[in-house]
JSON list of C-alpha atoms and ligand atoms in Angstrom, two decimals:
[
{"chain": "A", "resi": 10, "resn": "UNK", "atom": "CA", "xyz": [-96.59, 62.15, 33.36]},
{"chain": "A", "resi": 11, "resn": "UNK", "atom": "CA", "xyz": [-98.10, 64.63, 30.92]},
{"chain": "A", "resi": 12, "resn": "UNK", "atom": "CA", "xyz": [-101.84, 64.95, 31.03]},
{"chain": "A", "resi": 13, "resn": "UNK", "atom": "CA", "xyz": [-103.16, 64.78, 27.49]},
{"chain": "A", "resi": 14, "resn": "UNK", "atom": "CA", "xyz": [-106.70, 65.54, 26.35]},
{"chain": "A", "resi": 15, "resn": "UNK", "atom": "CA", "xyz": [-108.46, 64.86, 23.07]},
{"chain": "A", "resi": 16, "resn": "UNK", "atom": "CA", "xyz": [-111.00, 67.36, 21.76]},
{"chain": "A", "resi": 17, "resn": "UNK", "atom": "CA", "xyz": [-112.91, 65.44, 19.09]},
{"chain": "A", "resi": 18, "resn": "UNK", "atom": "CA", "xyz": [-115.50, 66.81, 16.69]},
{"chain": "A", "resi": 19, "resn": "UNK", "atom": "CA", "xyz": [-116.57, 67.32, 13.12]},
{"chain": "A", "resi": 20, "resn": "UNK", "atom": "CA", "xyz": [-115.24, 70.90, 13.01]},
{"chain": "A", "resi": 21, "resn": "UNK", "atom": "CA", "xyz": [-117.01, 71.43, 9.67]},
{"chain": "A", "resi": 22, "resn": "UNK", "atom": "CA", "xyz": [-115.75, 74.16, 9.91]},
{"chain": "A", "resi": 23, "resn": "UNK", "atom": "CA", "xyz": [-114.05, 75.26, 13.15]},
{"chain": "A", "resi": 24, "resn": "UNK", "atom": "CA", "xyz": [-115.85, 78.18, 14.84]},
{"chain": "A", "resi": 25, "resn": "UNK", "atom": "CA", "xyz": [-114.86, 80.66, 17.53]},
{"chain": "A", "resi": 26, "resn": "UNK", "atom": "CA", "xyz": [-117.00, 78.58, 19.92]},
{"chain": "A", "resi": 27, "resn": "UNK", "atom": "CA", "xyz": [-114.78, 75.54, 19.30]},
{"chain": "A", "resi": 28, "resn": "UNK", "atom": "CA", "xyz": [-111.70, 77.75, 19.72]},
{"chain": "A", "resi": 29, "resn": "UNK", "atom": "CA", "xyz": [-112.98, 79.07, 23.03]},
{"chain": "A", "resi": 30, "resn": "UNK", "atom": "CA", "xyz": [-113.21, 75.47, 24.26]},
{"chain": "A", "resi": 31, "resn": "UNK", "atom": "CA", "xyz": [-109.71, 74.65, 22.90]},
{"chain": "A", "resi": 32, "resn": "UNK", "atom": "CA", "xyz": [-108.23, 77.62, 24.78]},
{"chain": "A", "resi": 33, "resn": "UNK", "atom": "CA", "xyz": [-109.89, 76.56, 28.02]},
{"chain": "A", "resi": 34, "resn": "UNK", "atom": "CA", "xyz": [-108.67, 72.98, 27.58]},
{"chain": "A", "resi": 35, "resn": "UNK", "atom": "CA", "xyz": [-105.13, 74.18, 26.79]},
{"chain": "A", "resi": 36, "resn": "UNK", "atom": "CA", "xyz": [-105.03, 75.91, 30.19]},
{"chain": "A", "resi": 37, "resn": "UNK", "atom": "CA", "xyz": [-106.18, 72.76, 32.01]},
{"chain": "A", "resi": 38, "resn": "UNK", "atom": "CA", "xyz": [-104.11, 70.06, 30.30]},
{"chain": "A", "resi": 39, "resn": "UNK", "atom": "CA", "xyz": [-100.42, 69.71, 29.40]},
{"chain": "A", "resi": 40, "resn": "UNK", "atom": "CA", "xyz": [-101.32, 68.73, 25.83]},
{"chain": "A", "resi": 41, "resn": "UNK", "atom": "CA", "xyz": [-104.51, 68.96, 23.79]},
{"chain": "A", "resi": 42, "resn": "UNK", "atom": "CA", "xyz": [-105.13, 67.18, 20.48]},
{"chain": "A", "resi": 43, "resn": "UNK", "atom": "CA", "xyz": [-107.92, 68.65, 18.39]},
{"chain": "A", "resi": 44, "resn": "UNK", "atom": "CA", "xyz": [-109.09, 65.52, 16.57]},
{"chain": "A", "resi": 45, "resn": "UNK", "atom": "CA", "xyz": [-111.15, 65.79, 13.39]},
{"chain": "A", "resi": 46, "resn": "UNK", "atom": "CA", "xyz": [-113.62, 62.93, 13.10]},
{"chain": "A", "resi": 47, "resn": "UNK", "atom": "CA", "xyz": [-113.47, 61.53, 9.58]},
{"chain": "A", "resi": 48, "resn": "UNK", "atom": "CA", "xyz": [-116.51, 59.25, 9.85]},
{"chain": "A", "resi": 49, "resn": "UNK", "atom": "CA", "xyz": [-119.24, 61.66, 10.74]},
{"chain": "A", "resi": 50, "resn": "UNK", "atom": "CA", "xyz": [-122.14, 60.04, 8.96]},
{"chain": "A", "resi": 51, "resn": "UNK", "atom": "CA", "xyz": [-123.42, 63.24, 7.46]},
{"chain": "A", "resi": 52, "resn": "UNK", "atom": "CA", "xyz": [-121.75, 64.50, 4.27]},
{"chain": "A", "resi": 53, "resn": "UNK", "atom": "CA", "xyz": [-119.30, 67.20, 5.43]},
{"chain": "A", "resi": 54, "resn": "UNK", "atom": "CA", "xyz": [-118.87, 70.46, 3.52]},
{"chain": "A", "resi": 55, "resn": "UNK", "atom": "CA", "xyz": [-115.08, 70.31, 3.89]},
{"chain": "A", "resi": 56, "resn": "UNK", "atom": "CA", "xyz": [-112.83, 67.25, 3.63]},
{"chain": "A", "resi": 57, "resn": "UNK", "atom": "CA", "xyz": [-111.00, 66.07, 6.75]},
{"chain": "A", "resi": 58, "resn": "UNK", "atom": "CA", "xyz": [-107.78, 67.51, 5.31]},
{"chain": "A", "resi": 59, "resn": "UNK", "atom": "CA", "xyz": [-109.40, 70.89, 4.68]},
{"chain": "A", "resi": 60, "resn": "UNK", "atom": "CA", "xyz": [-110.90, 70.89, 8.18]},
{"chain": "A", "resi": 61, "resn": "UNK", "atom": "CA", "xyz": [-107.48, 70.13, 9.70]},
{"chain": "A", "resi": 62, "resn": "UNK", "atom": "CA", "xyz": [-105.84, 72.83, 7.59]},
{"chain": "A", "resi": 63, "resn": "UNK", "atom": "CA", "xyz": [-108.35, 75.41, 8.83]},
{"chain": "A", "resi": 64, "resn": "UNK", "atom": "CA", "xyz": [-107.77, 74.47, 12.48]},
{"chain": "A", "resi": 65, "resn": "UNK", "atom": "CA", "xyz": [-103.96, 74.69, 12.30]},
{"chain": "A", "resi": 66, "resn": "UNK", "atom": "CA", "xyz": [-103.56, 78.48, 11.92]},
{"chain": "A", "resi": 67, "resn": "UNK", "atom": "CA", "xyz": [-106.36, 79.05, 14.41]},
{"chain": "A", "resi": 68, "resn": "UNK", "atom": "CA", "xyz": [-104.48, 77.23, 17.20]},
{"chain": "A", "resi": 69, "resn": "UNK", "atom": "CA", "xyz": [-100.94, 78.30, 16.25]},
{"chain": "A", "resi": 70, "resn": "UNK", "atom": "CA", "xyz": [-100.77, 80.63, 19.27]},
{"chain": "A", "resi": 71, "resn": "UNK", "atom": "CA", "xyz": [-101.28, 77.66, 21.60]},
{"chain": "A", "resi": 72, "resn": "UNK", "atom": "CA", "xyz": [-97.98, 75.73, 21.84]},
{"chain": "A", "resi": 73, "resn": "UNK", "atom": "CA", "xyz": [-99.49, 72.72, 23.63]},
{"chain": "A", "resi": 74, "resn": "UNK", "atom": "CA", "xyz": [-102.25, 72.16, 21.05]},
{"chain": "A", "resi": 75, "resn": "UNK", "atom": "CA", "xyz": [-101.88, 69.90, 18.00]},
{"chain": "A", "resi": 76, "resn": "UNK", "atom": "CA", "xyz": [-104.27, 68.82, 15.26]},
{"chain": "A", "resi": 77, "resn": "UNK", "atom": "CA", "xyz": [-104.98, 65.30, 14.05]},
{"chain": "A", "resi": 78, "resn": "UNK", "atom": "CA", "xyz": [-107.79, 63.24, 12.57]},
{"chain": "A", "resi": 79, "resn": "UNK", "atom": "CA", "xyz": [-109.17, 59.80, 13.34]},
{"chain": "A", "resi": 80, "resn": "UNK", "atom": "CA", "xyz": [-111.52, 57.30, 11.75]},
{"chain": "A", "resi": 81, "resn": "UNK", "atom": "CA", "xyz": [-111.82, 54.74, 14.54]},
{"chain": "A", "resi": 82, "resn": "UNK", "atom": "CA", "xyz": [-113.94, 54.52, 17.65]},
{"chain": "A", "resi": 83, "resn": "UNK", "atom": "CA", "xyz": [-113.21, 57.63, 19.75]},
{"chain": "A", "resi": 84, "resn": "UNK", "atom": "CA", "xyz": [-112.30, 55.63, 22.88]},
{"chain": "A", "resi": 85, "resn": "UNK", "atom": "CA", "xyz": [-109.86, 53.51, 20.87]},
{"chain": "A", "resi": 86, "resn": "UNK", "atom": "CA", "xyz": [-108.23, 56.64, 19.51]},
{"chain": "A", "resi": 87, "resn": "UNK", "atom": "CA", "xyz": [-108.07, 58.20, 23.01]},
{"chain": "A", "resi": 88, "resn": "UNK", "atom": "CA", "xyz": [-106.57, 55.01, 24.46]},
{"chain": "A", "resi": 89, "resn": "UNK", "atom": "CA", "xyz": [-104.02, 54.81, 21.64]},
{"chain": "A", "resi": 90, "resn": "UNK", "atom": "CA", "xyz": [-103.00, 58.42, 22.37]},
{"chain": "A", "resi": 91, "resn": "UNK", "atom": "CA", "xyz": [-102.84, 57.63, 26.12]},
{"chain": "A", "resi": 92, "resn": "UNK", "atom": "CA", "xyz": [-105.25, 60.50, 26.76]},
{"chain": "A", "resi": 93, "resn": "UNK", "atom": "CA", "xyz": [-106.51, 61.12, 30.28]},
{"chain": "A", "resi": 94, "resn": "UNK", "atom": "CA", "xyz": [-109.63, 62.85, 29.05]},
{"chain": "A", "resi": 95, "resn": "UNK", "atom": "CA", "xyz": [-111.95, 63.60, 26.18]},
{"chain": "A", "resi": 96, "resn": "UNK", "atom": "CA", "xyz": [-113.08, 67.24, 26.12]},
{"chain": "A", "resi": 97, "resn": "UNK", "atom": "CA", "xyz": [-116.50, 68.20, 24.81]},
{"chain": "A", "resi": 98, "resn": "UNK", "atom": "CA", "xyz": [-118.17, 71.58, 24.69]},
{"chain": "A", "resi": 99, "resn": "UNK", "atom": "CA", "xyz": [-121.56, 72.13, 26.28]},
{"chain": "A", "resi": 100, "resn": "UNK", "atom": "CA", "xyz": [-123.75, 74.88, 24.94]},
{"chain": "A", "resi": 101, "resn": "UNK", "atom": "CA", "xyz": [-127.43, 74.93, 25.76]},
{"chain": "A", "resi": 102, "resn": "UNK", "atom": "CA", "xyz": [-129.50, 72.26, 27.45]},
{"chain": "A", "resi": 103, "resn": "UNK", "atom": "CA", "xyz": [-130.06, 70.80, 23.99]},
{"chain": "A", "resi": 104, "resn": "UNK", "atom": "CA", "xyz": [-126.47, 69.44, 23.92]},
{"chain": "A", "resi": 105, "resn": "UNK", "atom": "CA", "xyz": [-126.85, 67.76, 27.27]},
{"chain": "A", "resi": 106, "resn": "UNK", "atom": "CA", "xyz": [-128.82, 64.63, 26.49]},
{"chain": "A", "resi": 107, "resn": "UNK", "atom": "CA", "xyz": [-126.69, 63.53, 23.54]},
{"chain": "A", "resi": 108, "resn": "UNK", "atom": "CA", "xyz": [-123.42, 64.38, 25.30]},
{"chain": "A", "resi": 109, "resn": "UNK", "atom": "CA", "xyz": [-124.48, 62.63, 28.50]},
{"chain": "A", "resi": 110, "resn": "UNK", "atom": "CA", "xyz": [-125.38, 59.50, 26.56]},
{"chain": "A", "resi": 111, "resn": "UNK", "atom": "CA", "xyz": [-122.12, 59.54, 24.64]},
{"chain": "A", "resi": 112, "resn": "UNK", "atom": "CA", "xyz": [-120.00, 60.14, 27.76]},
{"chain": "A", "resi": 113, "resn": "UNK", "atom": "CA", "xyz": [-121.58, 57.23, 29.61]},
{"chain": "A", "resi": 114, "resn": "UNK", "atom": "CA", "xyz": [-121.33, 54.93, 26.58]},
{"chain": "A", "resi": 115, "resn": "UNK", "atom": "CA", "xyz": [-117.67, 55.85, 26.17]},
{"chain": "A", "resi": 116, "resn": "UNK", "atom": "CA", "xyz": [-117.10, 55.21, 29.86]},
{"chain": "A", "resi": 117, "resn": "UNK", "atom": "CA", "xyz": [-118.56, 51.74, 29.60]},
{"chain": "A", "resi": 118, "resn": "UNK", "atom": "CA", "xyz": [-116.34, 51.04, 26.57]},
{"chain": "A", "resi": 119, "resn": "UNK", "atom": "CA", "xyz": [-113.18, 52.50, 28.15]},
{"chain": "A", "resi": 120, "resn": "UNK", "atom": "CA", "xyz": [-113.53, 53.18, 31.91]},
{"chain": "A", "resi": 121, "resn": "UNK", "atom": "CA", "xyz": [-110.18, 54.97, 32.13]},
{"chain": "A", "resi": 122, "resn": "UNK", "atom": "CA", "xyz": [-111.07, 57.70, 29.63]},
{"chain": "A", "resi": 123, "resn": "UNK", "atom": "CA", "xyz": [-112.86, 60.50, 31.45]},
{"chain": "A", "resi": 124, "resn": "UNK", "atom": "CA", "xyz": [-115.09, 63.00, 29.60]},
{"chain": "A", "resi": 125, "resn": "UNK", "atom": "CA", "xyz": [-114.72, 66.63, 30.64]},
{"chain": "A", "resi": 126, "resn": "UNK", "atom": "CA", "xyz": [-117.29, 69.25, 29.64]},
{"chain": "A", "resi": 127, "resn": "UNK", "atom": "CA", "xyz": [-116.36, 72.87, 29.16]},
{"chain": "A", "resi": 128, "resn": "UNK", "atom": "CA", "xyz": [-118.77, 75.75, 28.70]},
{"chain": "A", "resi": 129, "resn": "UNK", "atom": "CA", "xyz": [-117.89, 78.46, 26.18]},
{"chain": "A", "resi": 130, "resn": "UNK", "atom": "CA", "xyz": [-118.11, 82.20, 26.74]},
{"chain": "A", "resi": 131, "resn": "UNK", "atom": "CA", "xyz": [-121.81, 83.07, 26.69]},
{"chain": "A", "resi": 132, "resn": "UNK", "atom": "CA", "xyz": [-121.59, 84.88, 23.35]},
{"chain": "A", "resi": 133, "resn": "UNK", "atom": "CA", "xyz": [-120.76, 81.53, 21.70]},
{"chain": "A", "resi": 134, "resn": "UNK", "atom": "CA", "xyz": [-123.42, 79.51, 23.48]},
{"chain": "A", "resi": 135, "resn": "UNK", "atom": "CA", "xyz": [-125.75, 79.56, 20.48]},
{"chain": "A", "resi": 136, "resn": "UNK", "atom": "CA", "xyz": [-123.09, 79.13, 17.81]},
{"chain": "A", "resi": 137, "resn": "UNK", "atom": "CA", "xyz": [-122.83, 75.98, 15.70]},
{"chain": "A", "resi": 138, "resn": "UNK", "atom": "CA", "xyz": [-121.05, 75.06, 12.45]},
{"chain": "A", "resi": 139, "resn": "UNK", "atom": "CA", "xyz": [-124.43, 74.10, 11.01]},
{"chain": "A", "resi": 140, "resn": "UNK", "atom": "CA", "xyz": [-125.91, 77.54, 11.69]},
{"chain": "A", "resi": 141, "resn": "UNK", "atom": "CA", "xyz": [-122.87, 79.34, 10.28]},
{"chain": "A", "resi": 142, "resn": "UNK", "atom": "CA", "xyz": [-123.12, 77.35, 7.04]},
{"chain": "A", "resi": 143, "resn": "UNK", "atom": "CA", "xyz": [-126.80, 78.24, 6.79]},
{"chain": "A", "resi": 144, "resn": "UNK", "atom": "CA", "xyz": [-126.12, 81.96, 7.31]},
{"chain": "A", "resi": 145, "resn": "UNK", "atom": "CA", "xyz": [-123.40, 82.08, 4.65]},
{"chain": "A", "resi": 146, "resn": "UNK", "atom": "CA", "xyz": [-125.43, 79.94, 2.24]},
{"chain": "A", "resi": 147, "resn": "UNK", "atom": "CA", "xyz": [-128.22, 82.53, 2.46]},
{"chain": "A", "resi": 148, "resn": "UNK", "atom": "CA", "xyz": [-125.87, 85.44, 1.85]},
{"chain": "A", "resi": 149, "resn": "UNK", "atom": "CA", "xyz": [-125.19, 86.54, 5.44]},
{"chain": "A", "resi": 150, "resn": "UNK", "atom": "CA", "xyz": [-121.89, 87.21, 7.16]},
{"chain": "A", "resi": 151, "resn": "UNK", "atom": "CA", "xyz": [-120.15, 84.89, 9.63]},
{"chain": "A", "resi": 152, "resn": "UNK", "atom": "CA", "xyz": [-117.81, 87.67, 10.78]},
{"chain": "A", "resi": 153, "resn": "UNK", "atom": "CA", "xyz": [-117.00, 87.39, 14.47]},
{"chain": "A", "resi": 154, "resn": "UNK", "atom": "CA", "xyz": [-118.17, 83.79, 14.63]},
{"chain": "A", "resi": 155, "resn": "UNK", "atom": "CA", "xyz": [-115.33, 82.10, 12.74]},
{"chain": "A", "resi": 156, "resn": "UNK", "atom": "CA", "xyz": [-111.68, 83.05, 12.02]},
{"chain": "A", "resi": 157, "resn": "UNK", "atom": "CA", "xyz": [-111.38, 85.32, 8.93]},
{"chain": "A", "resi": 158, "resn": "UNK", "atom": "CA", "xyz": [-109.82, 82.64, 6.69]},
{"chain": "A", "resi": 159, "resn": "UNK", "atom": "CA", "xyz": [-112.67, 80.26, 7.55]},
{"chain": "A", "resi": 160, "resn": "UNK", "atom": "CA", "xyz": [-115.16, 82.95, 6.55]},
{"chain": "A", "resi": 161, "resn": "UNK", "atom": "CA", "xyz": [-113.33, 83.32, 3.22]},
{"chain": "A", "resi": 162, "resn": "UNK", "atom": "CA", "xyz": [-113.43, 79.55, 2.64]},
{"chain": "A", "resi": 163, "resn": "UNK", "atom": "CA", "xyz": [-117.14, 79.46, 3.47]},
{"chain": "A", "resi": 164, "resn": "UNK", "atom": "CA", "xyz": [-117.95, 82.38, 1.18]},
{"chain": "A", "resi": 165, "resn": "UNK", "atom": "CA", "xyz": [-116.05, 80.71, -1.64]},
{"chain": "A", "resi": 166, "resn": "UNK", "atom": "CA", "xyz": [-117.82, 77.41, -1.13]},
{"chain": "A", "resi": 167, "resn": "UNK", "atom": "CA", "xyz": [-121.34, 78.44, -0.24]},
{"chain": "A", "resi": 168, "resn": "UNK", "atom": "CA", "xyz": [-122.27, 81.88, -1.46]},
{"chain": "A", "resi": 169, "resn": "UNK", "atom": "CA", "xyz": [-125.21, 81.79, -3.80]},
{"chain": "A", "resi": 170, "resn": "UNK", "atom": "CA", "xyz": [-124.06, 80.91, -7.25]},
{"chain": "A", "resi": 171, "resn": "UNK", "atom": "CA", "xyz": [-120.70, 79.55, -6.04]},
{"chain": "A", "resi": 172, "resn": "UNK", "atom": "CA", "xyz": [-119.80, 76.18, -7.47]},
{"chain": "A", "resi": 173, "resn": "UNK", "atom": "CA", "xyz": [-119.79, 73.37, -4.90]},
{"chain": "B", "resi": 24, "resn": "LIG", "atom": "P1", "xyz": [-119.86, 66.88, 16.69]},
{"chain": "B", "resi": 24, "resn": "LIG", "atom": "O1", "xyz": [-120.36, 66.65, 15.29]},
{"chain": "B", "resi": 24, "resn": "LIG", "atom": "O2", "xyz": [-119.00, 65.79, 17.24]},
{"chain": "B", "resi": 24, "resn": "LIG", "atom": "O3", "xyz": [-120.90, 67.38, 17.67]},
{"chain": "B", "resi": 24, "resn": "LIG", "atom": "P2", "xyz": [-118.87, 69.56, 16.44]},
{"chain": "B", "resi": 24, "resn": "LIG", "atom": "O4", "xyz": [-117.75, 69.95, 15.56]},
{"chain": "B", "resi": 24, "resn": "LIG", "atom": "O5", "xyz": [-120.22, 70.06, 16.09]},
{"chain": "B", "resi": 24, "resn": "LIG", "atom": "O6", "xyz": [-118.79, 68.00, 16.49]},
{"chain": "B", "resi": 24, "resn": "LIG", "atom": "O7", "xyz": [-118.55, 69.93, 17.93]},
{"chain": "B", "resi": 24, "resn": "LIG", "atom": "C1", "xyz": [-117.48, 69.35, 18.64]},
{"chain": "B", "resi": 24, "resn": "LIG", "atom": "C2", "xyz": [-117.66, 69.64, 20.11]},
{"chain": "B", "resi": 24, "resn": "LIG", "atom": "O8", "xyz": [-117.64, 71.04, 20.31]},
{"chain": "B", "resi": 24, "resn": "LIG", "atom": "C3", "xyz": [-118.99, 69.16, 20.68]},
{"chain": "B", "resi": 24, "resn": "LIG", "atom": "O9", "xyz": [-118.79, 68.77, 22.01]},
{"chain": "B", "resi": 24, "resn": "LIG", "atom": "C4", "xyz": [-119.86, 70.38, 20.61]},
{"chain": "B", "resi": 24, "resn": "LIG", "atom": "O10", "xyz": [-120.88, 70.35, 21.59]},
{"chain": "B", "resi": 24, "resn": "LIG", "atom": "C5", "xyz": [-118.83, 71.44, 20.92]},
{"chain": "B", "resi": 24, "resn": "LIG", "atom": "N1", "xyz": [-119.22, 72.76, 20.38]},
{"chain": "B", "resi": 24, "resn": "LIG", "atom": "C6", "xyz": [-119.64, 73.06, 19.13]},
{"chain": "B", "resi": 24, "resn": "LIG", "atom": "N2", "xyz": [-119.90, 74.38, 19.01]},
{"chain": "B", "resi": 24, "resn": "LIG", "atom": "C7", "xyz": [-119.63, 74.91, 20.22]},
{"chain": "B", "resi": 24, "resn": "LIG", "atom": "C8", "xyz": [-119.75, 76.22, 20.78]},
{"chain": "B", "resi": 24, "resn": "LIG", "atom": "N3", "xyz": [-120.21, 77.25, 20.07]},
{"chain": "B", "resi": 24, "resn": "LIG", "atom": "N4", "xyz": [-119.39, 76.40, 22.06]},
{"chain": "B", "resi": 24, "resn": "LIG", "atom": "C9", "xyz": [-118.95, 75.35, 22.79]},
{"chain": "B", "resi": 24, "resn": "LIG", "atom": "N5", "xyz": [-118.85, 74.09, 22.37]},
{"chain": "B", "resi": 24, "resn": "LIG", "atom": "C10", "xyz": [-119.19, 73.87, 21.10]}
]
């Protein structure tokens, strides 16, 4: 049986840190679904469709990775996809408490779905979508932190004076 993993997140937008985690997961599992969470509470900068469309070219070189979105409870989505695991990325200690809580809550909701944590390359350990948006909003460059077409989309959307 194929071992499938779900990598869920807001991906608003996808960064090279997320991609580092996707590549690691793609080596560990037969199939990986990068799953864009539609209900993320906070108002996203990009729509779920736009977020999916930015992930697609970034994972094209990985034949066992696909992109989807979901608006249900994560464990229900993972069960529906018959996933063996949910992958999450762990950066600094600051991620730990929230991720630990979520993993244990998910386990109590769906005991068969295991959460697997992967650490990115150290150069991405401080990278977040939120910080990238802040940098571009203030006129800085996100080069090296996001794929080039994501940088273009961010510049278009956020650069001072750009229409939202
Ligand atoms: P969420 O809003 O669900 O936290 P994100 O899109 O911010 O979604 O992140 C999805 C997952 O990827 C989370 O597990 C997050 O910790 C992880 N992640 C985000 N940025 C990085 C990074 N630079 N390196 C490794 N993991 C990351």
